GROMACS .gro file of C-alpha atoms in nm:
model
  395
    1MET     CA    1  -1.182  30.354  -4.438
    2LYS     CA    2  -0.993  30.109  -4.654
    3LYS     CA    3  -1.229  29.840  -4.555
    4ASN     CA    4  -1.532  30.033  -4.685
    5SER     CA    5  -1.354  30.118  -5.010
    6TYR     CA    6  -1.277  29.752  -5.070
    7ARG     CA    7  -1.642  29.655  -5.017
    8SER     CA    8  -1.765  29.922  -5.259
    9PHE     CA    9  -1.521  29.807  -5.524
   10SER     CA   10  -1.621  29.446  -5.472
   11SER     CA   11  -1.992  29.535  -5.514
   12VAL     CA   12  -1.929  29.727  -5.834
   13GLY     CA   13  -1.718  29.444  -5.975
   14GLY     CA   14  -1.987  29.189  -5.896
   15CYS     CA   15  -2.247  29.394  -6.076
   16LEU     CA   16  -2.023  29.428  -6.380
   17LEU     CA   17  -1.958  29.056  -6.391
   18LEU     CA   18  -2.331  28.983  -6.363
   19ALA     CA   19  -2.413  29.226  -6.648
   20LEU     CA   20  -2.147  29.071  -6.874
   21GLY     CA   21  -2.291  28.723  -6.806
   22VAL     CA   22  -2.642  28.829  -6.901
   23PHE     CA   23  -2.522  29.003  -7.219
   24ALA     CA   24  -2.317  28.702  -7.327
   25SER     CA   25  -2.613  28.471  -7.272
   26GLY     CA   26  -2.841  28.696  -7.485
   27GLN     CA   27  -2.592  28.712  -7.768
   28LYS     CA   28  -2.556  28.335  -7.774
   29ALA     CA   29  -2.934  28.282  -7.784
   30THR     CA   30  -2.973  28.531  -8.067
   31ALA     CA   31  -2.698  28.366  -8.268
   32GLN     CA   32  -2.856  28.022  -8.224
   33GLY     CA   33  -3.192  28.155  -8.355
   34THR     CA   34  -3.072  28.332  -8.668
   35VAL     CA   35  -2.750  28.181  -8.794
   36ALA     CA   36  -2.785  27.886  -9.031
   37PRO     CA   37  -2.524  27.672  -9.195
   38ALA     CA   38  -2.405  27.802  -9.528
   39PRO     CA   39  -2.564  27.640  -9.832
   40VAL     CA   40  -2.372  27.387 -10.037
   41ASN     CA   41  -2.274  27.645 -10.298
   42GLY     CA   42  -2.093  27.842 -10.032
   43THR     CA   43  -2.317  28.149 -10.026
   44ALA     CA   44  -2.300  28.292  -9.676
   45GLY     CA   45  -2.600  28.418  -9.489
   46ALA     CA   46  -2.866  28.219  -9.683
   47SER     CA   47  -3.142  28.042  -9.492
   48ILE     CA   48  -3.292  27.701  -9.566
   49GLN     CA   49  -3.673  27.675  -9.563
   50GLY     CA   50  -3.895  27.370  -9.582
   51TRP     CA   51  -3.987  27.241  -9.936
   52ASP     CA   52  -4.359  27.214 -10.012
   53PRO     CA   53  -4.430  26.938 -10.272
   54TYR     CA   54  -4.776  27.087 -10.351
   55SER     CA   55  -4.667  27.448 -10.399
   56THR     CA   56  -4.695  27.597 -10.749
   57ALA     CA   57  -4.475  27.902 -10.674
   58PRO     CA   58  -4.091  27.891 -10.697
   59GLN     CA   59  -3.953  27.769 -10.364
   60TYR     CA   60  -3.584  27.863 -10.410
   61SER     CA   61  -3.439  28.213 -10.401
   62GLN     CA   62  -3.070  28.140 -10.455
   63PRO     CA   63  -2.898  28.338 -10.728
   64GLY     CA   64  -2.875  28.153 -11.057
   65TYR     CA   65  -3.164  27.917 -10.982
   66SER     CA   66  -3.487  27.917 -11.187
   67ALA     CA   67  -3.786  27.685 -11.158
   68PRO     CA   68  -3.825  27.438 -11.448
   69SER     CA   69  -4.086  27.531 -11.712
   70TYR     CA   70  -4.309  27.288 -11.902
   71ALA     CA   71  -4.478  27.339 -12.236
   72ALA     CA   72  -4.858  27.344 -12.239
   73PRO     CA   73  -5.020  27.022 -12.364
   74PRO     CA   74  -5.100  27.032 -12.735
   75THR     CA   75  -5.455  27.137 -12.822
   76SER     CA   76  -5.674  26.925 -13.045
   77SER     CA   77  -5.728  27.049 -13.398
   78TYR     CA   78  -6.056  26.863 -13.444
   79PRO     CA   79  -6.391  26.892 -13.264
   80PRO     CA   80  -6.472  26.635 -12.998
   81PRO     CA   81  -6.682  26.342 -13.120
   82GLY     CA   82  -6.987  26.464 -12.931
   83SER     CA   83  -6.998  26.802 -13.099
   84PHE     CA   84  -7.127  26.692 -13.440
   85PRO     CA   85  -7.370  26.537 -13.487
   86PRO     CA   86  -7.544  26.622 -13.159
   87ALA     CA   87  -7.563  26.362 -12.886
   88PRO     CA   88  -7.890  26.168 -12.854
   89SER     CA   89  -7.985  26.384 -12.553
   90SER     CA   90  -7.955  26.697 -12.768
   91PRO     CA   91  -8.230  26.788 -13.012
   92PRO     CA   92  -8.345  26.462 -13.160
   93PRO     CA   93  -8.092  26.404 -13.440
   94ALA     CA   94  -8.202  26.338 -13.793
   95ASN     CA   95  -8.099  25.975 -13.766
   96PHE     CA   96  -8.341  25.905 -13.482
   97SER     CA   97  -8.718  25.888 -13.464
   98THR     CA   98  -8.866  26.227 -13.381
   99GLY     CA   99  -9.232  26.138 -13.362
  100PRO     CA  100  -9.495  25.892 -13.468
  101ASN     CA  101  -9.703  25.872 -13.784
  102SER     CA  102  -9.490  26.061 -14.029
  103PHE     CA  103  -9.479  25.894 -14.366
  104TYR     CA  104  -9.740  25.622 -14.352
  105PRO     CA  105 -10.055  25.731 -14.168
  106GLN     CA  106 -10.192  25.489 -13.906
  107GLN     CA  107  -9.853  25.329 -13.830
  108PRO     CA  108  -9.559  25.460 -13.629
  109GLN     CA  109  -9.268  25.609 -13.817
  110PRO     CA  110  -8.973  25.371 -13.848
  111LEU     CA  111  -8.621  25.466 -13.747
  112TYR     CA  112  -8.522  25.656 -14.060
  113GLN     CA  113  -8.158  25.758 -14.098
  114PRO     CA  114  -8.115  26.049 -14.335
  115ALA     CA  115  -7.756  26.155 -14.395
  116GLN     CA  116  -7.623  26.420 -14.162
  117PRO     CA  117  -7.594  26.782 -14.286
  118PHE     CA  118  -7.261  26.858 -14.448
  119ALA     CA  119  -6.994  27.045 -14.254
  120PRO     CA  120  -6.641  27.158 -14.337
  121GLN     CA  121  -6.494  26.962 -14.048
  122GLN     CA  122  -6.466  26.590 -13.991
  123GLN     CA  123  -6.795  26.425 -13.898
  124TYR     CA  124  -6.855  26.163 -13.633
  125GLN     CA  125  -7.145  25.922 -13.662
  126ILE     CA  126  -7.328  25.799 -13.355
  127PRO     CA  127  -7.262  25.424 -13.363
  128TYR     CA  128  -7.542  25.174 -13.340
  129GLU     CA  129  -7.494  24.939 -13.051
  130ARG     CA  130  -7.786  24.699 -13.089
  131PHE     CA  131  -7.926  24.483 -13.365
  132MET     CA  132  -8.278  24.564 -13.247
  133GLU     CA  133  -8.237  24.939 -13.243
  134ASN     CA  134  -8.579  25.091 -13.183
  135LEU     CA  135  -8.847  24.917 -12.976
  136ALA     CA  136  -9.158  25.137 -12.974
  137PHE     CA  137  -9.507  25.141 -12.824
  138GLN     CA  138  -9.784  25.393 -12.882
  139TYR     CA  139 -10.143  25.442 -12.765
  140THR     CA  140 -10.389  25.673 -12.945
  141PHE     CA  141 -10.737  25.757 -12.819
  142LEU     CA  142 -11.007  25.944 -13.013
  143PRO     CA  143 -11.311  25.965 -12.781
  144LYS     CA  144 -11.679  26.018 -12.848
  145LEU     CA  145 -11.781  26.371 -12.757
  146SER     CA  146 -12.157  26.310 -12.781
  147ASN     CA  147 -12.418  26.037 -12.822
  148ASP     CA  148 -12.499  26.124 -13.181
  149PRO     CA  149 -12.522  25.825 -13.416
  150ASN     CA  150 -12.245  25.958 -13.641
  151THR     CA  151 -11.977  25.951 -13.368
  152LEU     CA  152 -11.684  25.711 -13.378
  153GLN     CA  153 -11.452  25.628 -13.091
  154THR     CA  154 -11.119  25.463 -13.169
  155GLN     CA  155 -10.835  25.322 -12.962
  156ASP     CA  156 -10.510  25.211 -13.124
  157PHE     CA  157 -10.238  25.002 -12.956
  158GLU     CA  158  -9.924  24.999 -13.169
  159THR     CA  159  -9.591  24.823 -13.124
  160SER     CA  160  -9.289  24.787 -13.350
  161VAL     CA  161  -8.919  24.708 -13.340
  162THR     CA  162  -8.642  24.800 -13.584
  163ALA     CA  163  -8.355  24.573 -13.689
  164LEU     CA  164  -8.051  24.731 -13.848
  165PHE     CA  165  -7.839  24.581 -14.128
  166PRO     CA  166  -7.530  24.803 -14.179
  167ASN     CA  167  -7.353  24.881 -14.508
  168PHE     CA  168  -7.653  24.797 -14.724
  169LEU     CA  169  -7.553  24.765 -15.092
  170PHE     CA  170  -7.193  24.850 -14.992
  171SER     CA  171  -7.295  25.196 -14.870
  172ASP     CA  172  -7.233  25.366 -14.537
  173HIS     CA  173  -7.605  25.372 -14.463
  174PRO     CA  174  -7.792  25.077 -14.312
  175LEU     CA  175  -8.108  24.901 -14.417
  176LEU     CA  176  -8.372  24.935 -14.147
  177VAL     CA  177  -8.628  24.657 -14.119
  178THR     CA  178  -8.930  24.728 -13.898
  179PRO     CA  179  -9.205  24.476 -13.829
  180GLY     CA  180  -9.508  24.623 -13.653
  181PHE     CA  181  -9.852  24.534 -13.527
  182VAL     CA  182 -10.154  24.754 -13.443
  183LEU     CA  183 -10.477  24.663 -13.261
  184HIS     CA  184 -10.770  24.895 -13.343
  185LEU     CA  185 -11.075  24.906 -13.115
  186TRP     CA  186 -11.381  25.084 -13.262
  187ASP     CA  187 -11.708  25.200 -13.105
  188GLY     CA  188 -11.962  25.338 -13.358
  189PRO     CA  189 -12.121  25.459 -13.571
  190SER     CA  190 -12.480  25.355 -13.499
  191THR     CA  191 -12.681  25.494 -13.791
  192MET     CA  192 -12.875  25.178 -13.888
  193VAL     CA  193 -12.706  25.208 -14.231
  194GLN     CA  194 -12.330  25.225 -14.179
  195ASP     CA  195 -12.163  24.971 -13.955
  196LEU     CA  196 -11.811  24.884 -13.838
  197PRO     CA  197 -11.675  24.583 -13.651
  198SER     CA  198 -11.558  24.629 -13.295
  199LYS     CA  199 -11.192  24.568 -13.382
  200ALA     CA  200 -10.945  24.541 -13.668
  201TYR     CA  201 -10.572  24.476 -13.708
  202SER     CA  202 -10.273  24.606 -13.900
  203ALA     CA  203  -9.960  24.391 -13.941
  204TYR     CA  204  -9.679  24.518 -14.161
  205LEU     CA  205  -9.312  24.492 -14.251
  206ASP     CA  206  -9.131  24.813 -14.334
  207LEU     CA  207  -8.799  24.859 -14.518
  208ALA     CA  208  -8.615  25.192 -14.513
  209TRP     CA  209  -8.287  25.302 -14.667
  210ASN     CA  210  -8.148  25.654 -14.691
  211PRO     CA  211  -7.842  25.667 -14.915
  212GLU     CA  212  -7.626  25.976 -14.948
  213LEU     CA  213  -7.570  26.044 -15.317
  214THR     CA  214  -7.350  26.354 -15.283
  215PRO     CA  215  -7.249  26.572 -14.986
  216ARG     CA  216  -7.556  26.788 -15.060
  217LEU     CA  217  -7.803  26.531 -15.191
  218TYR     CA  218  -7.953  26.230 -15.014
  219ALA     CA  219  -8.268  26.025 -15.045
  220GLU     CA  220  -8.527  25.873 -14.813
  221LEU     CA  221  -8.659  25.548 -14.956
  222GLY     CA  222  -8.919  25.325 -14.793
  223PHE     CA  223  -9.132  25.027 -14.878
  224ARG     CA  224  -9.404  24.868 -14.667
  225VAL     CA  225  -9.614  24.558 -14.717
  226GLY     CA  226  -9.891  24.473 -14.472
  227VAL     CA  227 -10.217  24.296 -14.401
  228TYR     CA  228 -10.502  24.521 -14.285
  229THR     CA  229 -10.816  24.335 -14.184
  230ASP     CA  230 -11.047  24.232 -13.903
  231PHE     CA  231 -10.945  23.869 -13.981
  232GLU     CA  232 -11.309  23.795 -14.063
  233THR     CA  233 -11.262  23.909 -14.423
  234ILE     CA  234 -10.924  23.837 -14.583
  235ASN     CA  235 -10.882  23.881 -14.958
  236SER     CA  236 -10.653  24.054 -15.207
  237ASP     CA  237 -10.769  24.395 -15.080
  238SER     CA  238 -10.639  24.306 -14.735
  239LEU     CA  239 -10.283  24.308 -14.868
  240ARG     CA  240 -10.162  24.662 -14.922
  241PHE     CA  241  -9.832  24.797 -15.052
  242GLN     CA  242  -9.705  25.139 -14.956
  243GLY     CA  243  -9.394  25.329 -15.054
  244LEU     CA  244  -9.194  25.643 -14.998
  245GLY     CA  245  -8.950  25.831 -15.218
  246VAL     CA  246  -8.816  26.170 -15.108
  247GLY     CA  247  -8.517  26.364 -15.237
  248ASN     CA  248  -8.336  26.601 -15.002
  249ILE     CA  249  -8.115  26.887 -15.122
  250ARG     CA  250  -7.907  27.070 -14.863
  251LEU     CA  251  -7.929  27.435 -14.954
  252THR     CA  252  -7.719  27.542 -14.654
  253PRO     CA  253  -7.581  27.357 -14.351
  254THR     CA  254  -7.906  27.440 -14.168
  255MET     CA  255  -8.166  27.423 -14.446
  256THR     CA  256  -8.278  27.126 -14.659
  257LEU     CA  257  -8.535  27.122 -14.938
  258LYS     CA  258  -8.752  26.807 -14.955
  259ALA     CA  259  -8.964  26.681 -15.243
  260GLY     CA  260  -9.114  26.346 -15.334
  261ALA     CA  261  -9.425  26.134 -15.284
  262VAL     CA  262  -9.573  25.875 -15.051
  263TYR     CA  263  -9.796  25.597 -15.181
  264ILE     CA  264 -10.059  25.503 -14.917
  265ASP     CA  265 -10.273  25.259 -15.124
  266ARG     CA  266 -10.623  25.352 -15.006
  267MET     CA  267 -10.944  25.327 -15.206
  268ASP     CA  268 -11.001  25.700 -15.228
  269LYS     CA  269 -10.645  25.831 -15.205
  270LYS     CA  270 -10.347  25.650 -15.348
  271LEU     CA  271 -10.067  25.902 -15.370
  272LEU     CA  272  -9.978  26.208 -15.160
  273PRO     CA  273  -9.709  26.462 -15.249
  274VAL     CA  274  -9.423  26.520 -15.007
  275VAL     CA  275  -9.289  26.873 -15.030
  276GLY     CA  276  -9.142  27.109 -14.777
  277LEU     CA  277  -8.842  27.255 -14.605
  278LEU     CA  278  -8.637  27.136 -14.308
  279TRP     CA  279  -8.478  27.426 -14.120
  280GLU     CA  280  -8.258  27.384 -13.812
  281PRO     CA  281  -8.131  27.735 -13.727
  282ASP     CA  282  -7.959  27.608 -13.411
  283SER     CA  283  -7.917  27.293 -13.206
  284LEU     CA  284  -8.230  27.368 -13.002
  285THR     CA  285  -8.474  27.432 -13.287
  286ARG     CA  286  -8.609  27.206 -13.563
  287PHE     CA  287  -8.870  27.322 -13.813
  288ASP     CA  288  -8.979  27.040 -14.044
  289ILE     CA  289  -9.231  27.225 -14.259
  290THR     CA  290  -9.317  26.930 -14.482
  291PHE     CA  291  -9.656  26.811 -14.604
  292PRO     CA  292  -9.818  26.573 -14.505
  293TYR     CA  293  -9.632  26.552 -14.173
  294PRO     CA  294  -9.520  26.900 -14.058
  295ARG     CA  295  -9.358  26.928 -13.716
  296LEU     CA  296  -9.209  27.232 -13.541
  297SER     CA  297  -8.995  27.142 -13.240
  298LYS     CA  298  -8.824  27.358 -12.978
  299TYR     CA  299  -8.612  27.273 -12.673
  300TRP     CA  300  -8.786  27.369 -12.348
  301THR     CA  301  -8.595  27.255 -12.037
  302THR     CA  302  -8.387  26.980 -11.879
  303VAL     CA  303  -8.521  26.757 -11.603
  304GLY     CA  304  -8.245  26.552 -11.447
  305ASP     CA  305  -8.058  26.403 -11.742
  306ARG     CA  306  -8.360  26.426 -11.976
  307LYS     CA  307  -8.408  26.706 -12.223
  308VAL     CA  308  -8.768  26.812 -12.274
  309TRP     CA  309  -8.896  26.949 -12.604
  310TRP     CA  310  -9.234  27.094 -12.697
  311TYR     CA  311  -9.366  27.070 -13.050
  312VAL     CA  312  -9.668  27.121 -13.272
  313GLY     CA  313  -9.748  26.904 -13.571
  314GLY     CA  314 -10.006  26.779 -13.814
  315GLU     CA  315 -10.079  26.470 -14.023
  316PHE     CA  316 -10.320  26.301 -14.259
  317GLY     CA  317 -10.458  26.021 -14.045
  318TYR     CA  318 -10.598  25.670 -14.027
  319GLY     CA  319 -10.616  25.402 -14.298
  320SER     CA  320 -10.793  25.122 -14.486
  321TRP     CA  321 -10.910  24.771 -14.389
  322THR     CA  322 -11.117  24.481 -14.516
  323ILE     CA  323 -11.398  24.405 -14.272
  324GLN     CA  324 -11.712  24.208 -14.214
  325ARG     CA  325 -12.006  24.433 -14.132
  326TYR     CA  326 -12.378  24.392 -14.082
  327ASP     CA  327 -12.594  24.486 -14.381
  328PHE     CA  328 -12.929  24.622 -14.257
  329ASP     CA  329 -13.092  24.570 -14.598
  330GLU     CA  330 -12.992  24.206 -14.636
  331MET     CA  331 -13.016  24.144 -14.261
  332ASP     CA  332 -12.689  23.953 -14.275
  333SER     CA  333 -12.313  23.997 -14.242
  334VAL     CA  334 -12.128  24.091 -14.559
  335SER     CA  335 -11.763  24.152 -14.654
  336ASP     CA  336 -11.653  24.500 -14.745
  337GLN     CA  337 -11.357  24.738 -14.745
  338ILE     CA  338 -11.347  25.075 -14.574
  339ASP     CA  339 -11.130  25.384 -14.573
  340ILE     CA  340 -11.129  25.610 -14.269
  341ASN     CA  341 -10.975  25.949 -14.341
  342ASP     CA  342 -10.912  26.246 -14.116
  343TYR     CA  343 -10.681  26.541 -14.053
  344ARG     CA  344 -10.503  26.596 -13.723
  345VAL     CA  345 -10.317  26.878 -13.550
  346PHE     CA  346 -10.156  26.836 -13.210
  347VAL     CA  347  -9.921  26.981 -12.952
  348GLY     CA  348  -9.692  26.761 -12.748
  349LEU     CA  349  -9.404  26.722 -12.507
  350GLU     CA  350  -9.113  26.490 -12.572
  351ALA     CA  351  -8.838  26.383 -12.330
  352THR     CA  352  -8.515  26.237 -12.463
  353HIS     CA  353  -8.257  26.048 -12.256
  354PRO     CA  354  -7.885  26.006 -12.332
  355ASN     CA  355  -7.941  25.630 -12.368
  356ARG     CA  356  -8.176  25.708 -12.664
  357MET     CA  357  -8.496  25.637 -12.475
  358ARG     CA  358  -8.772  25.876 -12.576
  359ALA     CA  359  -9.118  25.933 -12.429
  360TYR     CA  360  -9.387  26.168 -12.553
  361ALA     CA  361  -9.746  26.277 -12.489
  362GLU     CA  362  -9.975  26.471 -12.722
  363ILE     CA  363 -10.317  26.629 -12.731
  364GLY     CA  364 -10.480  26.735 -13.055
  365TYR     CA  365 -10.787  26.798 -13.263
  366VAL     CA  366 -10.926  26.573 -13.541
  367TRP     CA  367 -11.159  26.699 -13.815
  368GLU     CA  368 -11.282  26.616 -14.167
  369ARG     CA  369 -11.346  26.260 -14.055
  370GLU     CA  370 -11.520  26.033 -14.303
  371ILE     CA  371 -11.586  25.663 -14.355
  372LEU     CA  372 -11.584  25.540 -14.716
  373TYR     CA  373 -11.728  25.200 -14.817
  374ARG     CA  374 -11.633  24.998 -15.124
  375ALA     CA  375 -11.990  24.864 -15.151
  376PRO     CA  376 -12.176  25.108 -15.381
  377THR     CA  377 -12.502  25.066 -15.191
  378ILE     CA  378 -12.365  25.212 -14.867
  379PRO     CA  379 -12.326  25.589 -14.863
  380ASN     CA  380 -12.018  25.745 -14.713
  381LEU     CA  381 -12.051  25.889 -14.365
  382SER     CA  382 -11.914  26.214 -14.223
  383VAL     CA  383 -11.806  26.148 -13.865
  384GLN     CA  384 -11.822  26.401 -13.586
  385ASN     CA  385 -11.499  26.587 -13.504
  386THR     CA  386 -11.319  26.490 -13.187
  387LEU     CA  387 -11.005  26.526 -12.977
  388MET     CA  388 -10.692  26.313 -12.985
  389LEU     CA  389 -10.483  26.188 -12.693
  390ARG     CA  390 -10.163  26.006 -12.777
  391ALA     CA  391  -9.866  25.880 -12.576
  392GLY     CA  392  -9.578  25.648 -12.637
  393PHE     CA  393  -9.213  25.565 -12.594
  394ASN     CA  394  -8.928  25.406 -12.782
  395PHE     CA  395  -8.573  25.304 -12.697
   0.00000   0.00000   0.00000
């Protein structure tokens, strides 16, 4: 009986000892997983977590600690340099060529630099980076639309380059010097009375200066001297002088009134008025409503890094040359001078690149075409209307 009691007691004691061992082991494991050394400031019970060098949120939660704060960087009080005037890839700025044949018909427009519109903030000029600033090429084609004897087909190959001389006459505006050359290929008319050579040439030197007189008043001044001939007849009439004088008054930051005259030195027409209004309601619209070279331009789309504009325009076209022609009465070649006059309207697309390269293509209509002869025995000739195709580039 005692023996059985001893065995039962021994079994119960063994179970108790085993339970105590398991409990002690569990408590030790729990303590090892949760208890951390006290922080250096002596706060008990705090836990240390890993520090993330890329985290933007506070990473410490101890009492009395706050993350450092930094002041925001100062903001600029002036507009960035590219905001005014617009970059070359924006609407073609006023200081860059916006199209051919503006002031002097039959030759490409030089790189005129009118003063920028006034603004209450500081202005930034686009610096010139090259001495030869504007190399240009243009091709113009006026086809025959029938086989009538009073038709005239013309092809013009034009090239020019502009050199820039800064601070002309101690001003902030440069003198622009543009030599140019044009090859004219002619086919017609064939009336047995009027006659033209198959080709003629135009070689000229253009000077342009656009001083700013006041913040609201600036001028566009130009002078051109050139030789216009077929090189079979060269005389004093071959040398022609042309000029431009236009005053510009800024009525508002977006609107400029223009008035002046252009001297074209032809036999029939010597002087043309220049009058109109330049309105730029926003950076994507340019309305140059100025006779004799109106042009309305509007931004269309962007292709890659090129901005594409569409525009409509008009001009008083062609020019005057000394030539050698065949006289059907005398049955011999004679020297003469001719004027060819016409009016043109066109629609075109123009792509501008941030590096200032510009390419354009146009299609238009030409009417009121006439050929005038200096010789009194040759009657003037009305030439059949035609189309115009023109393309070119400059950079």
